[in-house]
């Protein structure tokens, strides 16, 4: 027992040692000391001191768990449990210090305290919480013992303890948070990703149109939070009607963000389909403006003349010449065709039999209505077409007759919608208010999902190349002041064939690994691989070197033994140096 205590005292890591295990040792000691103070403190007599110690405990636990997280990323980063379930959590729940909150929740459940969960649900989760705390205690003990042995190496036992704790932590985190908040289903996540794709397509279109600039995207300008969702509504209703804003779906089949606005979106789509190209551009530019004055300026560019599209006048008079709309109405010359009405005979010249884009999904844009529909409505009773000098068959004339009636009815429908507003600018203003209202409510009612979507958009569309640095075990062990770790093939070849330059004894007064000061009992030792000076504990390994003609292994430091003298690691580093 005495010898073990002496060994621990002599091998205890130094506070100046920057290695993770040495840092963990003192963080673990701090947590243990605070826990002992809390157990010996009387809560009723000293409540203030108890609360102060409790806050210190949470802070020290967060520091200790942060070090454990770094060790796991260093040792078992490729074997850890997947954390894809974090996407199901709300943004305010999935935070960086979530591990501390999860540990505190497990301690409460083990102690029989159910604060945020029901007692029945907490009782079912209690065995898993006990197993999690037991796994953490075993991991702390294993890391502490390894810090006495060698703070620079991580044997297989450490790897197993890390993976066991990581599995328990992930399982408890998912089950506990699922009891606190509403976790999204895979279908809801898929619908939200569809909205993110729509936003990305909208930004790409806005960049081509000149509504937005790449500089605004790269610097994440605040006005983009207003412009992007507004433009996305137009894109979703007009350009991608089969996407996440497909109004043919039932409201419960749509994304949660746009579900409350299903009826309003139908009215918006009805107005968007009758806009001209000029009106659409003016509307989109107005929606991109953050200030109301700029928006009014774009909308006022449209002529403010009274709207004379009166539906009754169209029936009693001649049909006005239609304007080309964004839904693809184009003027196609057709022969003059007299139409006979049952009440009166009026010769109406069809000016614009049109074609409609197939992606229009509004009710009045559907082209599958038959003549029976018009007769049932009591609008058109008879229609007789007389062609002079025409050799078309009866079937062809019937097809032209049906198509002509569809175009005429659609044209009348467009005109009727416009006739409900005093002027074109009044119609655009109301459309602007509706679109802006829906987009602005997304930020208020669905702030968490909205931020997640915008984050995806900025990461996708931004032109700044994000440097992805993958931490591997080999890279983590490389030291910047080690000549063997330099990514230079020439120096690496020399280092492999020529003995290193030894540092003189007076070059350093402390160990170059753990920074322990040399004394009468702690002597200097040179590493035969790198030539630097270490204490006996940091150079307790031996290995054969190619430039030393000897069958006996020689003393090397911990870093050289695990990185340079290990055949597997040396082979990996040789490949890296060759590629460099």
mmCIF file of C-alpha atoms in Angstrom, residues 2-17 21-23 25-26 143-152 514-516 521-522 535-539:
data_model
loop_
_atom_site.group_PDB
_atom_site.id
_atom_site.type_symbol
_atom_site.label_atom_id
_atom_site.label_comp_id
_atom_site.label_asym_id
_atom_site.label_seq_id
_atom_site.Cartn_x
_atom_site.Cartn_y
_atom_site.Cartn_z
ATOM 1 C CA UNK A 2 2.819 2.365 0.911
ATOM 2 C CA UNK A 3 4.762 1.519 -2.212
ATOM 3 C CA UNK A 4 1.690 2.182 -4.353
ATOM 4 C CA UNK A 5 1.198 5.577 -2.721
ATOM 5 C CA UNK A 6 4.852 6.472 -3.267
ATOM 6 C CA UNK A 7 4.632 5.367 -6.893
ATOM 7 C CA UNK A 8 1.549 7.504 -7.429
ATOM 8 C CA UNK A 9 3.205 10.491 -5.792
ATOM 9 C CA UNK A 10 6.308 10.191 -7.945
ATOM 10 C CA UNK A 11 4.458 9.503 -11.194
ATOM 11 C CA UNK A 12 1.794 12.133 -10.688
ATOM 12 C CA UNK A 13 1.550 14.376 -13.783
ATOM 13 C CA UNK A 14 2.795 17.915 -13.541
ATOM 14 C CA UNK A 15 0.395 20.823 -13.871
ATOM 15 C CA UNK A 16 2.583 22.256 -16.606
ATOM 16 C CA UNK A 17 2.170 19.097 -18.711
ATOM 17 C CA UNK A 21 -4.342 12.886 -19.791
ATOM 18 C CA UNK A 22 -2.322 15.158 -17.527
ATOM 19 C CA UNK A 23 -4.926 17.883 -17.913
ATOM 20 C CA UNK A 25 -6.003 14.247 -14.014
ATOM 21 C CA UNK A 26 -6.292 17.686 -12.411
ATOM 22 C CA UNK A 143 -7.974 7.594 -17.493
ATOM 23 C CA UNK A 144 -6.615 8.462 -14.060
ATOM 24 C CA UNK A 145 -4.581 5.244 -13.856
ATOM 25 C CA UNK A 146 -3.242 5.775 -17.366
ATOM 26 C CA UNK A 147 -2.130 9.292 -16.439
ATOM 27 C CA UNK A 148 0.123 7.669 -13.811
ATOM 28 C CA UNK A 149 1.514 5.114 -16.245
ATOM 29 C CA UNK A 150 2.082 7.190 -19.386
ATOM 30 C CA UNK A 151 0.073 10.353 -20.189
ATOM 31 C CA UNK A 152 1.134 10.155 -23.828
ATOM 32 C CA UNK A 514 5.986 16.736 -19.184
ATOM 33 C CA UNK A 515 7.993 19.881 -18.299
ATOM 34 C CA UNK A 516 9.043 18.434 -14.948
ATOM 35 C CA UNK A 521 16.471 12.205 -8.253
ATOM 36 C CA UNK A 522 14.948 13.106 -11.621
ATOM 37 C CA UNK A 535 12.869 12.417 -17.784
ATOM 38 C CA UNK A 536 12.899 8.680 -17.120
ATOM 39 C CA UNK A 537 9.117 8.382 -17.171
ATOM 40 C CA UNK A 538 8.758 10.087 -20.591
ATOM 41 C CA UNK A 539 11.584 8.016 -22.110
#
